Amino acid sequence: MMKRAYSKVKIVFFFCLVLLITTVPLSAQKKTDLSLKFSKQEGLLRIVLEAEEAFITKTKAINSPSQIKLEFPGPFNLMSHKDLPFKVGATEKSLVINLEEKGEVKLLRLSNPARLVFDIQKGQKQAILILPNLFVFDAGHGGYDFGITSGDTKEKDITLGLVKDLDTALSKKGKKVYLTRKVDQYLSLVDRIKFVNQKNPEVFISFHSSMSEDFVIHTANFRDEGSDEMVDLYSLSSRQRRFLKKSKALSDSIGKAIKDEFQKDIIYREIPIPILNSAGAPAVLIEFPSLRFVSYDQPMKERLINSILNGIAAYGQ
Amino acid sequence: MNKKKLLIILLLGLLFIGGLAGGYLYFSKISSRAMPASEERVEALPKTEDLISLKIYHPVGNRLQIEEKRVQSRTTQISIAQSVVEEFLKGPVGSQVSELPKGTKLLGIYRDADRILYIDLSEEFRRNFQGDALSEYLVLKGLYDSLTSNLDDVEDVKILIDGREIETLGGHFYLSYPLKDMVFYATNKLQNDTKNNEN
């Protein structure tokens, strides 16, 4: 009698175990619903991908005039119309959209509901960027000066990565680019200022991180009263005075380009930062949103660099 | 016989209780004389007229918040400066998150013949500073404004770290020069930061 009951318990236990083993992986691989919609309007094709916010924010997008590549944080269940004016290839965690006609692709990340919006302007030629020829970029902090930190991420590394990428992008276009530092080293403010003024660039940008979620663009600021023209002409700390108008134009152009790309407010601030006040060139200091709020992965860096280049080009015109 | 015994025990008991009560009263009087009166202890604290009011400019968000703090009266300018810096480093009352570098200690205050006040702070001031250009500016301006608004005879303020001159606090502004020429920018202008809000 007891033996029978024991064997029944054994069977039930075994059954539960099998159920557990089969359901856990199934639930772990739960697919996120991803809806793909599109609309067409006079040469503009709009593709919208909608899903849960956490899923969308972690999605990486790389685009070229003929293709959009998306990498998702997990498996997904694609819901779309059958007749699409573009070809879609999907793997477990990625999606490739091959456009039938080349065009300028613009990406917007929107919320409520969370979605990625791609606007493809067909038949439009890629804008030719008219850029100045000589640049100096300054990666803020370095060496034992980490700048703002968040976990293992340090401001000094992000700024260095950005200026190196800008250097690569502009050098490919035949432009001359100087970096105040190329490696992780401490460089004094005085040495940075000396370097900038030796190179006499057409554009000088210093890169830092802000403490907030905002982009902040700084230009120099001088005491209103008591300025002496002769002193200003020779004083290192007032070299920027002659370039203020150009610096403000540069700040406006870059700010507008960043706003267009990120759909975020830009804070413009005039403050007497030594590296700006002493720079004998059109100069701005850009603070990108804090690394505590934004992850600076490759797609994010590319967007930032493209928008800065667009801003510089608009300033150049 | 029994009644007599009972009476004696009762009497002895009463005597014992009386003795106890007398002893308690006697000793409690002695101890109260030995302890200083509570009024006398209050008098040991500074009187209202012994307190001075200090204006402290604390960096909070993107502005300086003025706070009035009452501290014990000081006779020399250096000791007032010491109180100002100590109150400044404490941060604003009731604030959960201080924007000032944690663990900073005041190591010394000196004044030279040119009336420049040297504030010597511990290494933590530089090492524990985390902030952007504006945060750094507000820390320096807050300290400068706190000192100059409470002291009469100060021409400028210079910060030292562990007794040494260092170039910068957080990589944006100079510490190698006195602060006056750098902190002229009025922080109320920061309220007018242009925010591009067009859509």
Coordinates of C-alpha atoms in Angstrom, one line a residue:
Chain A
M1 CA 0.0 0.0 0.0
M2 CA 2.7 2.4 1.1
K3 CA 4.9 1.4 -1.9
R4 CA 2.1 2.2 -4.3
A5 CA 1.5 5.7 -2.8
Y6 CA 5.3 6.3 -2.9
S7 CA 5.5 5.4 -6.6
K8 CA 2.5 7.7 -7.3
V9 CA 4.3 10.6 -5.6
K10 CA 7.4 9.8 -7.6
I11 CA 5.4 10.0 -10.9
V12 CA 3.9 13.3 -9.9
F13 CA 7.2 14.7 -8.9
F14 CA 8.8 13.6 -12.2
F15 CA 6.0 15.1 -14.2
C16 CA 6.4 18.4 -12.4
L17 CA 10.1 18.4 -13.0
V18 CA 9.6 17.8 -16.8
L19 CA 7.0 20.6 -16.9
L20 CA 9.5 23.0 -15.1
I21 CA 12.3 22.1 -17.5
T22 CA 10.2 22.7 -20.6
T23 CA 8.5 25.9 -19.4
V24 CA 11.5 27.8 -18.1
P25 CA 13.3 28.2 -21.4
L26 CA 10.0 28.9 -23.2
S27 CA 9.3 31.8 -20.8
A28 CA 12.9 33.0 -21.0
Q29 CA 12.6 33.3 -24.7
K30 CA 9.5 35.4 -24.6
K31 CA 9.3 37.4 -27.8
T32 CA 8.6 41.1 -27.8
D33 CA 5.9 42.3 -30.2
L34 CA 7.4 44.7 -32.7
S35 CA 5.1 46.4 -35.1
L36 CA 6.4 47.7 -38.4
K37 CA 4.4 50.4 -40.2
F38 CA 5.1 52.7 -43.1
S39 CA 3.7 55.6 -44.9
K40 CA 4.5 57.3 -48.3
Q41 CA 4.2 60.9 -49.2
E42 CA 5.8 62.8 -52.1
G43 CA 9.2 61.3 -52.1
L44 CA 9.2 60.7 -48.4
L45 CA 9.0 57.2 -47.0
R46 CA 8.4 56.9 -43.3
I47 CA 9.1 53.6 -41.5
V48 CA 7.9 53.3 -37.9
L49 CA 8.9 50.5 -35.6
E50 CA 6.9 50.4 -32.3
A51 CA 7.5 48.2 -29.2
E52 CA 7.9 48.4 -25.5
E53 CA 10.0 51.4 -24.3
A54 CA 12.8 49.3 -22.7
F55 CA 13.1 47.3 -26.0
I56 CA 13.2 50.4 -28.2
T57 CA 15.6 52.4 -26.1
K58 CA 18.1 49.5 -26.2
T59 CA 17.8 49.0 -29.9
K60 CA 20.9 50.0 -32.0
A61 CA 20.4 51.4 -35.5
I62 CA 22.9 51.8 -38.2
N63 CA 21.8 53.3 -41.5
S64 CA 23.2 54.0 -44.9
P65 CA 21.4 55.6 -47.9
S66 CA 20.2 52.1 -49.0
Q67 CA 19.9 50.1 -45.9
I68 CA 18.8 50.2 -42.2
K69 CA 20.3 47.7 -39.8
L70 CA 18.7 47.2 -36.4
E71 CA 20.0 45.2 -33.5
F72 CA 17.5 44.5 -30.8
P73 CA 18.1 43.6 -27.1
G74 CA 16.2 40.3 -27.4
P75 CA 14.0 38.2 -29.8
F76 CA 11.0 39.8 -31.3
N77 CA 7.8 39.0 -33.0
L78 CA 7.5 41.1 -36.2
M79 CA 4.0 42.3 -37.1
S80 CA 3.8 44.0 -40.4
H81 CA 1.8 44.3 -43.6
K82 CA 2.5 41.8 -46.3
D83 CA 3.1 44.3 -49.1
L84 CA 6.0 46.5 -48.1
P85 CA 7.8 48.9 -50.4
F86 CA 11.1 47.6 -49.1
K87 CA 12.7 44.2 -48.4
V88 CA 12.9 43.0 -44.8
G89 CA 15.3 40.4 -43.6
A90 CA 15.1 39.2 -40.0
T91 CA 17.2 37.0 -37.7
E92 CA 16.5 36.3 -34.0
K93 CA 17.6 39.7 -32.7
S94 CA 18.2 41.8 -35.8
L95 CA 16.4 43.2 -38.7
V96 CA 17.7 44.6 -42.0
I97 CA 15.6 46.8 -44.2
N98 CA 16.8 47.1 -47.8
L99 CA 15.5 50.2 -49.5
E100 CA 14.5 50.0 -53.1
E101 CA 15.7 53.5 -53.8
K102 CA 18.6 55.3 -52.1
G103 CA 17.8 58.3 -50.0
E104 CA 18.8 60.4 -47.1
V105 CA 17.8 58.5 -43.9
K106 CA 17.0 60.4 -40.7
L107 CA 16.3 58.6 -37.5
L108 CA 14.1 59.9 -34.7
R109 CA 13.6 58.1 -31.3
L110 CA 10.2 59.0 -29.9
S111 CA 8.3 58.0 -26.8
N112 CA 4.6 57.5 -25.9
P113 CA 4.4 55.1 -27.5
A114 CA 8.1 54.2 -27.8
R115 CA 9.1 54.0 -31.4
L116 CA 11.9 54.4 -33.9
V117 CA 11.0 56.6 -36.9
F118 CA 13.0 56.5 -40.1
D119 CA 12.4 59.3 -42.6
I120 CA 13.8 58.4 -46.0
Q121 CA 13.9 61.3 -48.4
K122 CA 14.1 59.7 -51.8
G123 CA 15.9 61.1 -54.8
Q124 CA 17.5 63.7 -52.8
K125 CA 21.3 64.0 -53.2
Q126 CA 23.3 63.7 -50.0
A127 CA 24.1 67.2 -48.8
I128 CA 27.7 68.2 -49.6
L129 CA 29.3 69.4 -46.4
I130 CA 31.3 72.6 -46.9
L131 CA 33.7 72.5 -44.0
P132 CA 36.5 74.7 -42.8
N133 CA 40.0 73.3 -43.3
L134 CA 41.8 73.5 -40.0
F135 CA 40.4 72.1 -36.7
V136 CA 41.6 71.7 -33.1
F137 CA 39.6 69.4 -30.9
D138 CA 40.1 69.1 -27.2
A139 CA 39.2 66.0 -25.2
G140 CA 38.4 67.2 -21.7
H141 CA 40.2 65.8 -18.7
G142 CA 42.6 62.9 -19.0
G143 CA 45.2 60.9 -16.9
Y144 CA 44.4 61.1 -13.2
D145 CA 41.6 63.6 -13.9
F146 CA 38.7 61.3 -14.7
G147 CA 36.0 64.0 -15.1
I148 CA 32.5 62.7 -14.3
T149 CA 32.4 58.9 -13.7
S150 CA 29.5 56.4 -13.8
G151 CA 30.5 52.9 -12.9
D152 CA 33.5 52.0 -15.0
T153 CA 32.7 54.7 -17.6
K154 CA 34.8 57.9 -17.4
E155 CA 34.3 61.3 -19.0
K156 CA 37.9 61.4 -20.1
D157 CA 37.5 58.2 -22.2
I158 CA 34.2 59.3 -23.9
T159 CA 35.7 62.7 -24.8
L160 CA 38.8 61.1 -26.2
G161 CA 36.7 58.6 -28.3
L162 CA 34.7 61.4 -29.7
V163 CA 37.6 63.6 -30.8
K164 CA 39.3 60.6 -32.4
D165 CA 36.2 59.7 -34.4
L166 CA 35.9 63.4 -35.5
D167 CA 39.5 63.3 -36.5
T168 CA 38.9 60.2 -38.6
A169 CA 35.8 61.6 -40.2
L170 CA 37.4 65.0 -41.1
S171 CA 40.7 63.6 -42.2
K172 CA 38.9 61.4 -44.7
K173 CA 37.5 64.6 -46.2
G174 CA 41.0 66.0 -46.5
K175 CA 40.8 68.3 -43.5
K176 CA 43.7 69.1 -41.1
V177 CA 42.8 68.1 -37.5
Y178 CA 44.8 68.5 -34.4
L179 CA 44.0 66.9 -31.1
T180 CA 45.2 68.5 -27.8
R181 CA 45.6 64.9 -26.5
K182 CA 45.6 61.6 -28.4
V183 CA 46.0 59.3 -25.4
D184 CA 44.9 59.1 -21.8
Q185 CA 47.2 61.7 -20.3
Y186 CA 46.8 64.7 -18.0
L187 CA 47.2 67.9 -19.8
S188 CA 47.1 71.3 -18.0
L189 CA 44.7 74.0 -19.1
V190 CA 47.7 76.2 -19.9
D191 CA 49.2 73.6 -22.2
R192 CA 45.8 73.1 -24.0
I193 CA 45.5 76.9 -24.5
K194 CA 49.0 77.1 -25.8
F195 CA 48.4 74.3 -28.2
V196 CA 45.2 75.8 -29.6
N197 CA 46.8 79.2 -30.1
Q198 CA 49.9 77.7 -31.8
K199 CA 47.7 75.9 -34.4
N200 CA 45.6 78.9 -35.2
P201 CA 42.5 76.8 -36.2
E202 CA 39.4 77.9 -38.0
V203 CA 37.3 76.0 -35.5
F204 CA 38.1 75.0 -31.9
I205 CA 35.9 72.7 -29.9
S206 CA 36.4 71.4 -26.4
F207 CA 34.4 68.3 -25.4
H208 CA 33.1 67.6 -21.9
S209 CA 30.2 66.0 -20.2
S210 CA 27.3 67.8 -18.4
M211 CA 25.8 66.7 -15.2
S212 CA 22.3 66.7 -16.6
E213 CA 20.4 65.0 -19.5
D214 CA 20.9 68.1 -21.6
F215 CA 23.4 69.2 -24.3
V216 CA 25.0 72.4 -23.1
I217 CA 27.0 74.6 -25.5
H218 CA 29.3 77.2 -23.9
T219 CA 30.8 80.3 -25.4
A220 CA 33.2 82.7 -23.7
N221 CA 32.2 85.6 -21.5
F222 CA 33.9 88.8 -20.6
R223 CA 33.5 91.4 -17.9
D224 CA 31.4 94.2 -19.4
E225 CA 33.0 97.2 -17.8
G226 CA 36.7 98.2 -17.6
S227 CA 37.8 96.6 -20.8
D228 CA 40.9 98.1 -22.4
E229 CA 41.3 97.5 -26.1
M230 CA 45.1 97.5 -26.0
V231 CA 45.2 95.2 -23.0
D232 CA 42.7 92.9 -24.6
L233 CA 44.7 92.7 -27.8
Y234 CA 47.7 91.3 -26.0
S235 CA 46.2 89.6 -23.0
L236 CA 46.0 85.9 -23.4
S237 CA 42.9 85.6 -21.2
S238 CA 41.0 88.0 -23.6
R239 CA 42.0 86.6 -26.9
Q240 CA 38.6 85.3 -27.6
R241 CA 37.0 88.8 -27.6
R242 CA 37.8 89.2 -31.3
F243 CA 36.2 85.9 -32.2
L244 CA 33.0 86.1 -30.0
K245 CA 30.6 86.7 -32.9
K246 CA 32.0 83.8 -34.9
S247 CA 32.0 81.6 -31.8
K248 CA 28.3 82.4 -31.2
A249 CA 27.5 81.6 -34.8
L250 CA 29.3 78.3 -34.4
S251 CA 27.5 77.5 -31.2
D252 CA 24.1 78.3 -32.8
S253 CA 24.8 76.1 -35.9
I254 CA 26.0 73.1 -33.9
G255 CA 23.2 73.5 -31.4
K256 CA 20.6 73.5 -34.2
A257 CA 22.1 70.4 -35.8
I258 CA 22.2 68.5 -32.5
K259 CA 18.6 69.5 -31.8
D260 CA 17.5 68.3 -35.2
E261 CA 19.2 64.9 -34.7
F262 CA 18.3 64.3 -31.0
Q263 CA 15.0 66.2 -30.7
K264 CA 16.3 67.6 -27.5
D265 CA 16.5 71.1 -26.0
I266 CA 19.9 72.7 -26.1
I267 CA 21.2 75.0 -23.4
Y268 CA 23.4 77.9 -24.5
R269 CA 25.5 79.3 -21.8
E270 CA 28.0 82.2 -21.8
I271 CA 30.5 81.7 -19.0
P272 CA 34.2 82.7 -18.5
I273 CA 35.8 79.3 -19.0
P274 CA 39.6 79.9 -19.4
I275 CA 40.0 77.6 -22.4
L276 CA 37.4 79.6 -24.3
N277 CA 38.3 83.1 -23.1
S278 CA 42.0 82.5 -24.1
A279 CA 41.3 80.8 -27.4
G280 CA 42.3 82.9 -30.5
A281 CA 39.8 81.1 -32.7
P282 CA 36.1 80.6 -33.1
A283 CA 35.6 78.4 -30.0
V284 CA 32.9 76.5 -28.2
L285 CA 32.8 74.0 -25.4
I286 CA 30.2 71.3 -25.9
E287 CA 28.9 69.3 -22.9
F288 CA 27.1 66.2 -24.0
P289 CA 24.4 64.6 -21.7
S290 CA 25.9 62.9 -18.7
L291 CA 27.1 59.4 -19.1
R292 CA 24.9 58.7 -16.0
F293 CA 21.8 59.1 -18.3
V294 CA 23.1 58.2 -21.8
S295 CA 25.1 55.2 -23.1
Y296 CA 27.8 56.3 -25.5
D297 CA 27.8 53.2 -27.7
Q298 CA 28.9 53.4 -31.4
P299 CA 25.6 54.3 -32.9
M300 CA 25.1 57.1 -30.3
K301 CA 28.7 58.4 -31.0
E302 CA 28.0 58.3 -34.8
R303 CA 24.8 60.3 -34.4
L304 CA 26.6 62.9 -32.3
I305 CA 29.6 63.2 -34.7
N306 CA 27.3 63.5 -37.7
S307 CA 25.3 66.2 -36.1
I308 CA 28.4 68.1 -35.0
L309 CA 29.8 67.9 -38.6
N310 CA 26.4 69.1 -39.9
G311 CA 26.6 72.0 -37.5
I312 CA 30.2 72.9 -38.5
A313 CA 29.1 72.7 -42.2
A314 CA 26.2 75.1 -41.6
Y315 CA 28.5 77.5 -39.8
G316 CA 31.0 77.3 -42.7
Q317 CA 28.4 78.4 -45.1
Chain B
M1 CA 1.8 38.9 75.5
N2 CA 1.2 38.6 71.9
K3 CA -0.3 42.1 71.8
K4 CA 2.8 43.5 73.4
K5 CA 5.1 41.8 70.9
L6 CA 3.0 43.1 68.0
L7 CA 3.1 46.6 69.3
I8 CA 6.9 46.5 69.6
I9 CA 7.3 45.2 66.1
L10 CA 5.0 47.9 64.8
L11 CA 7.0 50.6 66.6
L12 CA 10.3 49.2 65.3
G13 CA 8.8 49.1 61.8
L14 CA 7.7 52.7 62.0
L15 CA 11.1 53.8 63.3
F16 CA 12.8 52.0 60.4
I17 CA 10.5 53.7 57.8
G18 CA 11.0 57.1 59.5
G19 CA 14.8 56.6 59.4
L20 CA 14.7 55.7 55.7
A21 CA 12.6 58.7 54.8
G22 CA 14.9 61.0 56.8
G23 CA 18.0 59.6 55.3
Y24 CA 16.5 60.0 51.7
L25 CA 15.6 63.7 52.3
Y26 CA 19.0 64.4 53.8
F27 CA 21.0 62.8 51.0
S28 CA 18.8 64.2 48.2
K29 CA 19.4 67.8 49.5
I30 CA 23.2 67.2 49.6
S31 CA 23.3 65.9 46.0
S32 CA 21.1 68.7 44.7
R33 CA 23.6 71.2 46.2
A34 CA 26.5 69.3 44.5
M35 CA 24.9 69.4 41.0
P36 CA 24.9 72.9 39.3
A37 CA 21.5 74.3 38.7
S38 CA 20.1 73.8 35.2
E39 CA 19.8 77.6 34.8
E40 CA 23.5 77.9 35.5
R41 CA 24.3 75.3 32.7
V42 CA 22.2 77.3 30.2
E43 CA 24.3 80.3 31.1
A44 CA 27.4 78.5 29.9
L45 CA 26.1 78.6 26.3
P46 CA 26.6 81.8 24.3
K47 CA 24.0 84.4 24.8
T48 CA 22.0 85.7 21.8
E49 CA 24.3 88.8 21.7
D50 CA 27.3 86.4 21.5
L51 CA 26.1 85.0 18.2
I52 CA 26.9 86.5 14.8
S53 CA 25.0 85.9 11.5
L54 CA 26.9 84.7 8.4
K55 CA 25.7 84.8 4.9
I56 CA 26.6 81.5 3.1
Y57 CA 26.3 81.0 -0.7
H58 CA 25.6 77.4 -1.3
P59 CA 25.7 75.9 -4.8
V60 CA 22.3 74.3 -5.4
G61 CA 21.4 73.1 -8.9
N62 CA 22.4 75.9 -11.4
R63 CA 22.4 78.7 -8.9
L64 CA 23.7 79.9 -5.5
Q65 CA 21.3 79.7 -2.6
I66 CA 21.9 82.2 0.2
E67 CA 21.6 80.8 3.7
E68 CA 22.0 82.7 7.0
K69 CA 23.8 80.8 9.7
R70 CA 24.2 81.9 13.3
V71 CA 27.5 81.0 14.9
Q72 CA 29.4 82.0 18.0
S73 CA 30.9 85.4 17.8
R74 CA 34.5 85.6 16.7
T75 CA 36.9 88.4 17.3
T76 CA 39.4 88.2 14.4
Q77 CA 38.8 88.3 10.7
I78 CA 40.7 85.0 10.3
S79 CA 38.5 83.2 12.8
I80 CA 35.3 84.6 11.1
A81 CA 36.8 83.3 7.7
Q82 CA 37.3 80.0 9.4
S83 CA 33.6 79.8 10.5
V84 CA 32.5 80.9 7.0
V85 CA 34.5 78.1 5.2
E86 CA 33.4 75.5 7.8
E87 CA 29.7 76.5 7.3
F88 CA 30.2 76.5 3.5
L89 CA 31.7 73.0 3.5
K90 CA 28.7 71.7 5.6
G91 CA 26.4 72.5 2.7
P92 CA 22.9 73.8 2.9
V93 CA 20.7 72.8 5.9
G94 CA 18.3 69.9 5.1
S95 CA 20.0 69.1 1.8
Q96 CA 20.2 65.4 1.2
V97 CA 22.7 65.6 -1.6
S98 CA 25.6 68.0 -1.2
E99 CA 27.2 69.3 -4.4
L100 CA 30.4 70.0 -2.5
P101 CA 33.3 67.5 -2.5
K102 CA 32.8 65.0 0.4
G103 CA 35.3 64.8 3.3
T104 CA 36.9 68.2 2.6
K105 CA 38.7 69.7 5.7
L106 CA 39.9 73.2 6.3
L107 CA 43.6 73.0 6.9
G108 CA 44.4 76.7 7.4
I109 CA 43.6 80.3 6.5
Y110 CA 46.3 83.0 5.9
R111 CA 46.2 86.5 4.7
D112 CA 49.1 88.3 2.9
A113 CA 50.1 92.0 2.8
D114 CA 48.0 92.4 -0.4
R115 CA 44.9 91.4 1.6
I116 CA 44.6 88.1 -0.4
L117 CA 43.0 85.4 1.7
Y118 CA 44.5 82.0 1.2
I119 CA 42.1 79.1 2.0
D120 CA 44.0 75.8 2.5
L121 CA 41.8 72.8 1.9
S122 CA 42.5 69.1 2.2
E123 CA 43.1 67.0 -0.9
E124 CA 39.5 65.7 -0.8
F125 CA 38.3 69.0 -2.2
R126 CA 40.0 68.2 -5.5
R127 CA 39.8 64.4 -5.4
N128 CA 36.1 64.1 -4.6
F129 CA 34.9 66.9 -6.9
Q130 CA 32.5 65.5 -9.6
G131 CA 30.9 68.1 -11.8
D132 CA 30.6 69.9 -15.1
A133 CA 31.8 73.5 -15.8
L134 CA 28.8 75.1 -14.1
S135 CA 29.0 73.0 -10.9
E136 CA 32.7 73.9 -10.6
Y137 CA 32.0 77.6 -11.2
L138 CA 29.3 77.6 -8.6
V139 CA 31.5 75.9 -6.0
L140 CA 34.3 78.5 -6.5
K141 CA 31.9 81.5 -6.7
G142 CA 30.0 80.3 -3.7
L143 CA 33.1 80.1 -1.6
Y144 CA 34.3 83.5 -2.9
D145 CA 31.0 85.3 -2.3
S146 CA 30.6 83.7 1.2
L147 CA 34.0 85.0 2.3
T148 CA 33.8 88.5 0.7
S149 CA 30.3 89.2 2.0
N150 CA 31.2 88.4 5.6
L151 CA 34.7 89.9 5.8
D152 CA 35.5 93.5 5.5
D153 CA 39.1 93.7 4.5
V154 CA 39.6 91.1 1.8
E155 CA 40.8 92.0 -1.7
D156 CA 40.8 88.5 -3.2
V157 CA 40.6 84.8 -2.3
K158 CA 43.0 82.0 -3.4
I159 CA 42.5 78.3 -2.8
L160 CA 45.3 76.0 -1.9
I161 CA 45.1 72.2 -1.7
D162 CA 47.2 70.6 1.0
G163 CA 49.2 73.8 1.2
R164 CA 50.1 73.7 -2.5
E165 CA 48.9 75.7 -5.5
I166 CA 47.1 73.5 -8.0
E167 CA 46.0 74.4 -11.5
T168 CA 42.3 73.4 -11.4
L169 CA 39.6 71.9 -9.3
G170 CA 37.7 70.0 -11.9
G171 CA 39.4 70.6 -15.2
H172 CA 37.4 73.7 -16.3
F173 CA 38.5 76.7 -14.1
Y174 CA 41.8 77.9 -12.8
L175 CA 42.8 77.6 -9.1
S176 CA 46.3 78.8 -9.9
Y177 CA 45.0 82.4 -9.7
P178 CA 43.0 84.3 -7.1
L179 CA 39.3 83.9 -7.8
K180 CA 38.0 87.5 -8.2
D181 CA 38.7 87.9 -11.9
M182 CA 37.0 84.6 -12.7
V183 CA 33.9 84.7 -10.6
F184 CA 32.6 88.1 -11.8
Y185 CA 29.9 86.4 -13.9
A186 CA 26.6 86.9 -12.1
T187 CA 24.9 83.6 -11.5
N188 CA 21.4 85.2 -11.8
K189 CA 22.2 85.4 -15.5
L190 CA 22.2 81.6 -15.5
Q191 CA 18.5 81.6 -14.9
N192 CA 18.3 83.1 -18.3
D193 CA 20.2 80.3 -20.0
T194 CA 18.8 80.1 -23.5
K195 CA 16.9 76.9 -23.9
N196 CA 16.0 76.1 -27.4
N197 CA 12.4 75.1 -27.1
E198 CA 11.1 75.5 -30.6
N199 CA 9.6 72.5 -32.1

